Amino acid sequence: MLTIAGHSFNSNLLTGTGKFASPALMKKAIAGSGSELVTLALKRIEQVQDKDMTLRHLRELGVRLLPNTAGAKTAKEAILAAQLARDMLGTSWLKLEIHPDPRHLLPDPVETLLAAEQLVKDGFVVLPYCPADPTLCLRLQEAGCAAVMPLGSPIGSNQGLQTRDFLRIIVEQSQVPVIVDAGIGAPSHAAEAFEIGADGVLVNTAIATAADPVAMAHAFRLTCEAAAYSKQGKPAQPAAGAQASSPFTTFLEPS
Amino acid sequence: MFIYINQHAIACGSDDTLAKVIRAYCDDHQLHFDEVAVAHNDSLVPRSQWAQQRIVAEQRFSLFSAVAGG
């Protein structure tokens, strides 16, 4: 169970719709993932193009839409993208992302905070993709963001949780859900995020570019479900040394 | 007269509303009228205003649609 801005989701797995070989494959994979909160992007229509079926498929799946502001390089651009998304899609939910550097795609912390402060005032439910900076995450929380989405490693890199030490601090401090976004390349990375204490993960590339995206989506689904059960079960604490699990010391002796 | 949508010159009548022009553009480009958003001078033009908004010659609008993304 993942609760964001008072809305409860059965799945703690968020998914993206980019990079799939076809919209039909995307739809099957998203359905197989069990994800209920799914990202999509906005694009200025440059020319006559093949009809993008992403939105139609997501409507059919009945998932909650999470439009992003990808392509925005400044707070001003991101705010316009947010307004366009709300007008187009009828949702105030927003994945705020501002990354001016096309090489590393790292989020701009200053512009992200500026945009978040304004968008919250304008009534958006803001989920900012951000650096794994504990101080920034606190500031985003104070600005009224509904969650924070620190990166595990660069977008699309599949490098896993390179920021794990900072993610631990973010989780420890956060009063809003922490969703690890970017860099999760395998179900084991998602498991590690949950063991650190994250409330959710957002996965796109790892599913979309797998040899079998539908199978990989299912693998992430099972991993995220297992993490939810593990959280409920509360793992036992590590001990300093061996602790016998069987009464073997009295096997040949009268009790 | 002409206006521009995403750099495309669009011929239209002086009494046309923005809603009429956008609908025609969507029909021509296999877009769904209900799934686009419009900006003018880097500001949103809310859908709720399209039906009332008269266009002016040489105006430039940007049209956006939803696409796949992460």
CSV table of N, CA and C in Angstrom, one decimal, chain A residues 137-244:
chain,number,residue,atom,x,y,z
A,137,CYS,N,15.6,17.5,-0.3
A,137,CYS,CA,14.3,16.8,-0.1
A,137,CYS,C,13.5,17.3,1.1
A,138,LEU,N,14.2,17.8,2.1
A,138,LEU,CA,13.5,18.4,3.2
A,138,LEU,C,12.8,19.7,2.7
A,139,ARG,N,13.6,20.5,1.9
A,139,ARG,CA,13.0,21.8,1.4
A,139,ARG,C,11.8,21.5,0.5
A,140,LEU,N,11.9,20.5,-0.3
A,140,LEU,CA,10.8,20.1,-1.2
A,140,LEU,C,9.6,19.7,-0.4
A,141,GLN,N,9.8,19.0,0.7
A,141,GLN,CA,8.7,18.6,1.6
A,141,GLN,C,8.1,19.8,2.3
A,142,GLU,N,9.0,20.7,2.7
A,142,GLU,CA,8.5,22.0,3.3
A,142,GLU,C,7.7,22.8,2.3
A,143,ALA,N,8.0,22.7,1.1
A,143,ALA,CA,7.3,23.5,0.0
A,143,ALA,C,5.9,22.9,-0.2
A,144,GLY,N,5.7,21.7,0.3
A,144,GLY,CA,4.4,21.1,0.1
A,144,GLY,C,4.3,20.0,-0.9
A,145,CYS,N,5.4,19.5,-1.3
A,145,CYS,CA,5.4,18.4,-2.3
A,145,CYS,C,4.7,17.1,-1.6
A,146,ALA,N,4.0,16.4,-2.5
A,146,ALA,CA,3.3,15.2,-1.9
A,146,ALA,C,4.2,14.0,-1.7
A,147,ALA,N,5.4,14.0,-2.3
A,147,ALA,CA,6.4,13.0,-2.2
A,147,ALA,C,7.7,13.6,-2.7
A,148,VAL,N,8.7,12.9,-2.5
A,148,VAL,CA,10.0,13.2,-3.1
A,148,VAL,C,10.5,12.0,-3.9
A,149,MET,N,11.2,12.3,-5.0
A,149,MET,CA,11.6,11.2,-5.9
A,149,MET,C,13.1,11.3,-6.2
A,150,PRO,N,13.9,11.0,-5.2
A,150,PRO,CA,15.4,11.1,-5.5
A,150,PRO,C,15.9,10.1,-6.4
A,151,LEU,N,16.9,10.4,-7.1
A,151,LEU,CA,17.5,9.4,-8.1
A,151,LEU,C,18.4,8.4,-7.4
A,152,GLY,N,18.4,7.2,-8.0
A,152,GLY,CA,19.3,6.2,-7.5
A,152,GLY,C,20.6,6.3,-8.2
A,153,SER,N,20.5,6.6,-9.5
A,153,SER,CA,21.7,6.8,-10.4
A,153,SER,C,21.1,7.5,-11.7
A,154,PRO,N,21.9,7.9,-12.6
A,154,PRO,CA,21.4,8.7,-13.7
A,154,PRO,C,20.3,8.0,-14.5
A,155,ILE,N,19.4,8.8,-15.0
A,155,ILE,CA,18.3,8.3,-15.8
A,155,ILE,C,18.7,7.3,-16.8
A,156,GLY,N,18.0,6.1,-16.8
A,156,GLY,CA,18.2,5.1,-17.9
A,156,GLY,C,19.5,4.4,-17.8
A,157,SER,N,20.3,4.6,-16.7
A,157,SER,CA,21.6,4.0,-16.6
A,157,SER,C,21.6,2.6,-16.1
A,158,ASN,N,20.5,2.2,-15.5
A,158,ASN,CA,20.5,0.8,-14.9
A,158,ASN,C,21.6,0.5,-13.9
A,159,GLN,N,22.1,1.6,-13.3
A,159,GLN,CA,23.3,1.4,-12.4
A,159,GLN,C,22.9,1.1,-10.9
A,160,GLY,N,21.6,1.1,-10.7
A,160,GLY,CA,21.1,0.8,-9.3
A,160,GLY,C,21.3,2.0,-8.3
A,161,LEU,N,21.4,1.7,-7.1
A,161,LEU,CA,21.4,2.7,-6.0
A,161,LEU,C,22.8,3.2,-5.7
A,162,GLN,N,23.3,4.0,-6.6
A,162,GLN,CA,24.6,4.6,-6.3
A,162,GLN,C,24.6,5.6,-5.2
A,163,THR,N,23.4,6.1,-4.9
A,163,THR,CA,23.2,7.1,-3.9
A,163,THR,C,22.7,6.5,-2.6
A,164,ARG,N,22.9,5.3,-2.4
A,164,ARG,CA,22.2,4.6,-1.3
A,164,ARG,C,22.4,5.3,0.1
A,165,ASP,N,23.6,5.7,0.4
A,165,ASP,CA,23.9,6.3,1.7
A,165,ASP,C,23.1,7.6,1.9
A,166,PHE,N,22.9,8.4,0.8
A,166,PHE,CA,22.0,9.6,1.0
A,166,PHE,C,20.6,9.2,1.0
A,167,LEU,N,20.2,8.2,0.3
A,167,LEU,CA,18.8,7.7,0.3
A,167,LEU,C,18.4,7.3,1.7
A,168,ARG,N,19.3,6.7,2.4
A,168,ARG,CA,19.0,6.3,3.8
A,168,ARG,C,18.7,7.5,4.7
A,169,ILE,N,19.4,8.6,4.5
A,169,ILE,CA,19.2,9.8,5.3
A,169,ILE,C,17.8,10.4,4.8
A,170,ILE,N,17.6,10.4,3.5
A,170,ILE,CA,16.3,11.0,3.0
A,170,ILE,C,15.1,10.3,3.6
A,171,VAL,N,15.2,8.9,3.6
A,171,VAL,CA,14.1,8.1,4.2
A,171,VAL,C,14.0,8.4,5.6
A,172,GLU,N,15.1,8.5,6.4
A,172,GLU,CA,15.0,8.7,7.8
A,172,GLU,C,14.3,10.0,8.1
A,173,GLN,N,14.6,11.0,7.3
A,173,GLN,CA,14.1,12.4,7.6
A,173,GLN,C,12.7,12.7,7.1
A,174,SER,N,12.3,11.9,6.1
A,174,SER,CA,11.1,12.3,5.3
A,174,SER,C,9.8,12.1,6.0
A,175,GLN,N,8.9,13.1,5.9
A,175,GLN,CA,7.5,12.9,6.4
A,175,GLN,C,6.6,12.6,5.2
A,176,VAL,N,7.1,12.7,4.0
A,176,VAL,CA,6.3,12.3,2.8
A,176,VAL,C,6.9,11.1,2.2
A,177,PRO,N,6.1,10.4,1.3
A,177,PRO,CA,6.6,9.2,0.7
A,177,PRO,C,7.9,9.5,-0.1
A,178,VAL,N,8.8,8.5,0.0
A,178,VAL,CA,10.1,8.6,-0.8
A,178,VAL,C,10.0,7.5,-1.9
A,179,ILE,N,10.1,8.0,-3.1
A,179,ILE,CA,10.0,7.1,-4.2
A,179,ILE,C,11.3,7.2,-5.0
A,180,VAL,N,12.0,6.1,-5.0
A,180,VAL,CA,13.3,6.1,-5.7
A,180,VAL,C,13.1,6.1,-7.2
A,181,ASP,N,13.6,7.1,-7.9
A,181,ASP,CA,13.3,7.2,-9.3
A,181,ASP,C,14.7,7.3,-10.0
A,182,ALA,N,14.7,6.7,-11.2
A,182,ALA,CA,15.9,6.7,-12.0
A,182,ALA,C,17.0,5.8,-11.6
A,183,GLY,N,17.5,5.0,-12.5
A,183,GLY,CA,18.7,4.1,-12.3
A,183,GLY,C,18.4,2.7,-11.8
A,184,ILE,N,17.1,2.5,-11.5
A,184,ILE,CA,16.8,1.1,-11.0
A,184,ILE,C,16.7,0.2,-12.3
A,185,GLY,N,17.7,-0.7,-12.3
A,185,GLY,CA,17.9,-1.5,-13.5
A,185,GLY,C,17.5,-2.9,-13.4
A,186,ALA,N,17.2,-3.4,-12.2
A,186,ALA,CA,16.9,-4.8,-12.0
A,186,ALA,C,16.0,-4.9,-10.7
A,187,PRO,N,15.2,-5.9,-10.6
A,187,PRO,CA,14.3,-6.1,-9.5
A,187,PRO,C,15.1,-6.0,-8.1
A,188,SER,N,16.4,-6.5,-8.2
A,188,SER,CA,17.2,-6.5,-6.9
A,188,SER,C,17.4,-5.1,-6.5
A,189,HIS,N,17.6,-4.1,-7.4
A,189,HIS,CA,17.7,-2.7,-7.1
A,189,HIS,C,16.5,-2.2,-6.4
A,190,ALA,N,15.4,-2.6,-6.9
A,190,ALA,CA,14.1,-2.2,-6.2
A,190,ALA,C,14.0,-2.7,-4.8
A,191,ALA,N,14.4,-4.0,-4.7
A,191,ALA,CA,14.4,-4.6,-3.4
A,191,ALA,C,15.3,-3.9,-2.4
A,192,GLU,N,16.4,-3.5,-2.9
A,192,GLU,CA,17.4,-2.7,-2.0
A,192,GLU,C,16.7,-1.4,-1.6
A,193,ALA,N,16.1,-0.7,-2.5
A,193,ALA,CA,15.4,0.6,-2.2
A,193,ALA,C,14.4,0.4,-1.1
A,194,PHE,N,13.6,-0.7,-1.2
A,194,PHE,CA,12.6,-0.9,-0.1
A,194,PHE,C,13.3,-1.3,1.2
A,195,GLU,N,14.4,-2.0,1.1
A,195,GLU,CA,15.1,-2.4,2.4
A,195,GLU,C,15.7,-1.2,3.0
A,196,ILE,N,16.1,-0.2,2.3
A,196,ILE,CA,16.5,1.1,2.8
A,196,ILE,C,15.4,1.8,3.5
A,197,GLY,N,14.2,1.5,3.0
A,197,GLY,CA,13.0,2.2,3.6
A,197,GLY,C,12.2,3.0,2.7
A,198,ALA,N,12.5,3.0,1.4
A,198,ALA,CA,11.7,3.7,0.4
A,198,ALA,C,10.3,3.2,0.4
A,199,ASP,N,9.4,4.1,0.1
A,199,ASP,CA,7.9,3.8,0.0
A,199,ASP,C,7.5,3.3,-1.4
A,200,GLY,N,8.3,3.6,-2.4
A,200,GLY,CA,7.9,3.2,-3.7
A,200,GLY,C,9.2,3.3,-4.6
A,201,VAL,N,9.0,2.8,-5.8
A,201,VAL,CA,10.1,2.9,-6.9
A,201,VAL,C,9.4,3.3,-8.2
A,202,LEU,N,10.1,4.0,-9.0
A,202,LEU,CA,9.6,4.3,-10.3
A,202,LEU,C,10.5,3.7,-11.4
A,203,VAL,N,10.0,2.8,-12.2
A,203,VAL,CA,10.8,2.0,-13.1
A,203,VAL,C,10.3,2.2,-14.6
A,204,ASN,N,11.2,2.5,-15.5
A,204,ASN,CA,10.8,2.6,-16.9
A,204,ASN,C,11.8,1.8,-17.7
A,205,THR,N,13.0,2.3,-17.8
A,205,THR,CA,14.0,1.7,-18.8
A,205,THR,C,14.2,0.2,-18.5
A,206,ALA,N,14.3,-0.2,-17.2
A,206,ALA,CA,14.6,-1.6,-16.9
A,206,ALA,C,13.5,-2.5,-17.4
A,207,ILE,N,12.3,-2.0,-17.5
A,207,ILE,CA,11.2,-2.8,-18.0
A,207,ILE,C,11.2,-2.7,-19.6
A,208,ALA,N,11.2,-1.5,-20.0
A,208,ALA,CA,10.9,-1.2,-21.5
A,208,ALA,C,12.0,-1.8,-22.3
A,209,THR,N,13.2,-1.8,-21.9
A,209,THR,CA,14.4,-2.3,-22.7
A,209,THR,C,14.8,-3.7,-22.4
A,210,ALA,N,14.1,-4.3,-21.5
A,210,ALA,CA,14.4,-5.8,-21.2
A,210,ALA,C,14.1,-6.6,-22.5
A,211,ALA,N,14.8,-7.7,-22.6
A,211,ALA,CA,14.5,-8.6,-23.7
A,211,ALA,C,13.0,-9.0,-23.8
A,212,ASP,N,12.4,-9.2,-22.6
A,212,ASP,CA,11.0,-9.5,-22.5
A,212,ASP,C,10.4,-8.6,-21.5
A,213,PRO,N,9.9,-7.4,-22.0
A,213,PRO,CA,9.4,-6.4,-21.1
A,213,PRO,C,8.2,-6.9,-20.2
A,214,VAL,N,7.4,-7.7,-20.7
A,214,VAL,CA,6.2,-8.2,-20.0
A,214,VAL,C,6.7,-9.1,-18.8
A,215,ALA,N,7.7,-10.0,-19.1
A,215,ALA,CA,8.2,-10.8,-18.0
A,215,ALA,C,8.9,-9.9,-17.0
A,216,MET,N,9.7,-8.9,-17.4
A,216,MET,CA,10.4,-8.1,-16.5
A,216,MET,C,9.4,-7.3,-15.6
A,217,ALA,N,8.3,-6.8,-16.3
A,217,ALA,CA,7.3,-6.1,-15.5
A,217,ALA,C,6.7,-7.0,-14.4
A,218,HIS,N,6.5,-8.2,-14.7
A,218,HIS,CA,6.0,-9.2,-13.7
A,218,HIS,C,7.0,-9.4,-12.6
A,219,ALA,N,8.3,-9.4,-13.0
A,219,ALA,CA,9.4,-9.6,-12.0
A,219,ALA,C,9.4,-8.4,-11.0
A,220,PHE,N,9.2,-7.2,-11.6
A,220,PHE,CA,9.2,-6.0,-10.7
A,220,PHE,C,8.0,-6.1,-9.8
A,221,ARG,N,6.9,-6.5,-10.4
A,221,ARG,CA,5.6,-6.6,-9.6
A,221,ARG,C,5.8,-7.5,-8.4
A,222,LEU,N,6.4,-8.7,-8.6
A,222,LEU,CA,6.6,-9.6,-7.5
A,222,LEU,C,7.5,-9.1,-6.5
A,223,THR,N,8.6,-8.4,-7.0
A,223,THR,CA,9.6,-7.9,-6.1
A,223,THR,C,8.9,-6.8,-5.2
A,224,CYS,N,8.1,-6.0,-5.8
A,224,CYS,CA,7.5,-4.9,-5.0
A,224,CYS,C,6.5,-5.4,-4.1
A,225,GLU,N,5.8,-6.4,-4.5
A,225,GLU,CA,4.8,-7.1,-3.6
A,225,GLU,C,5.5,-7.7,-2.4
A,226,ALA,N,6.6,-8.4,-2.7
A,226,ALA,CA,7.4,-9.0,-1.7
A,226,ALA,C,7.9,-8.0,-0.7
A,227,ALA,N,8.3,-6.9,-1.2
A,227,ALA,CA,8.8,-5.8,-0.3
A,227,ALA,C,7.7,-5.3,0.6
A,228,ALA,N,6.5,-5.2,0.1
A,228,ALA,CA,5.4,-4.8,0.9
A,228,ALA,C,5.1,-5.8,2.0
A,229,TYR,N,5.2,-7.1,1.7
A,229,TYR,CA,5.0,-8.1,2.7
A,229,TYR,C,6.1,-8.1,3.8
A,230,SER,N,7.3,-7.9,3.3
A,230,SER,CA,8.5,-7.8,4.2
A,230,SER,C,8.3,-6.6,5.1
A,231,LYS,N,7.9,-5.5,4.6
A,231,LYS,CA,7.7,-4.4,5.5
A,231,LYS,C,6.6,-4.7,6.6
A,232,GLN,N,5.6,-5.4,6.2
A,232,GLN,CA,4.6,-5.8,7.2
A,232,GLN,C,5.1,-6.8,8.2
A,233,GLY,N,6.0,-7.7,7.7
A,233,GLY,CA,6.5,-8.7,8.5
A,233,GLY,C,7.6,-8.2,9.5
A,234,LYS,N,8.2,-7.1,9.2
A,234,LYS,CA,9.3,-6.5,9.9
A,234,LYS,C,10.4,-7.5,10.1
A,235,PRO,N,11.5,-7.4,9.3
A,235,PRO,CA,12.6,-8.3,9.3
A,235,PRO,C,13.3,-8.3,10.7
A,236,ALA,N,13.7,-9.5,11.1
A,236,ALA,CA,14.5,-9.6,12.4
A,236,ALA,C,15.8,-8.9,12.3
A,237,GLN,N,16.3,-8.5,13.4
A,237,GLN,CA,17.5,-7.7,13.5
A,237,GLN,C,18.7,-8.6,13.4
A,238,PRO,N,19.8,-8.2,12.8
A,238,PRO,CA,21.0,-9.0,12.7
A,238,PRO,C,21.6,-9.2,14.1
A,239,ALA,N,22.2,-10.3,14.4
A,239,ALA,CA,22.8,-10.6,15.7
A,239,ALA,C,24.3,-10.6,15.5
A,240,ALA,N,25.1,-10.4,16.6
A,240,ALA,CA,26.5,-10.3,16.5
A,240,ALA,C,27.2,-11.6,16.1
A,241,GLY,N,26.5,-12.7,16.5
A,241,GLY,CA,27.1,-14.0,16.2
A,241,GLY,C,26.0,-15.1,15.9
A,242,ALA,N,26.4,-16.3,15.9
A,242,ALA,CA,25.5,-17.4,15.6
A,242,ALA,C,24.5,-17.5,16.7
A,243,GLN,N,23.3,-17.8,16.3
A,243,GLN,CA,22.2,-18.1,17.2
A,243,GLN,C,21.5,-19.4,16.8
A,244,ALA,N,21.6,-20.4,17.6
A,244,ALA,CA,21.1,-21.7,17.2
A,244,ALA,C,19.7,-21.7,16.9
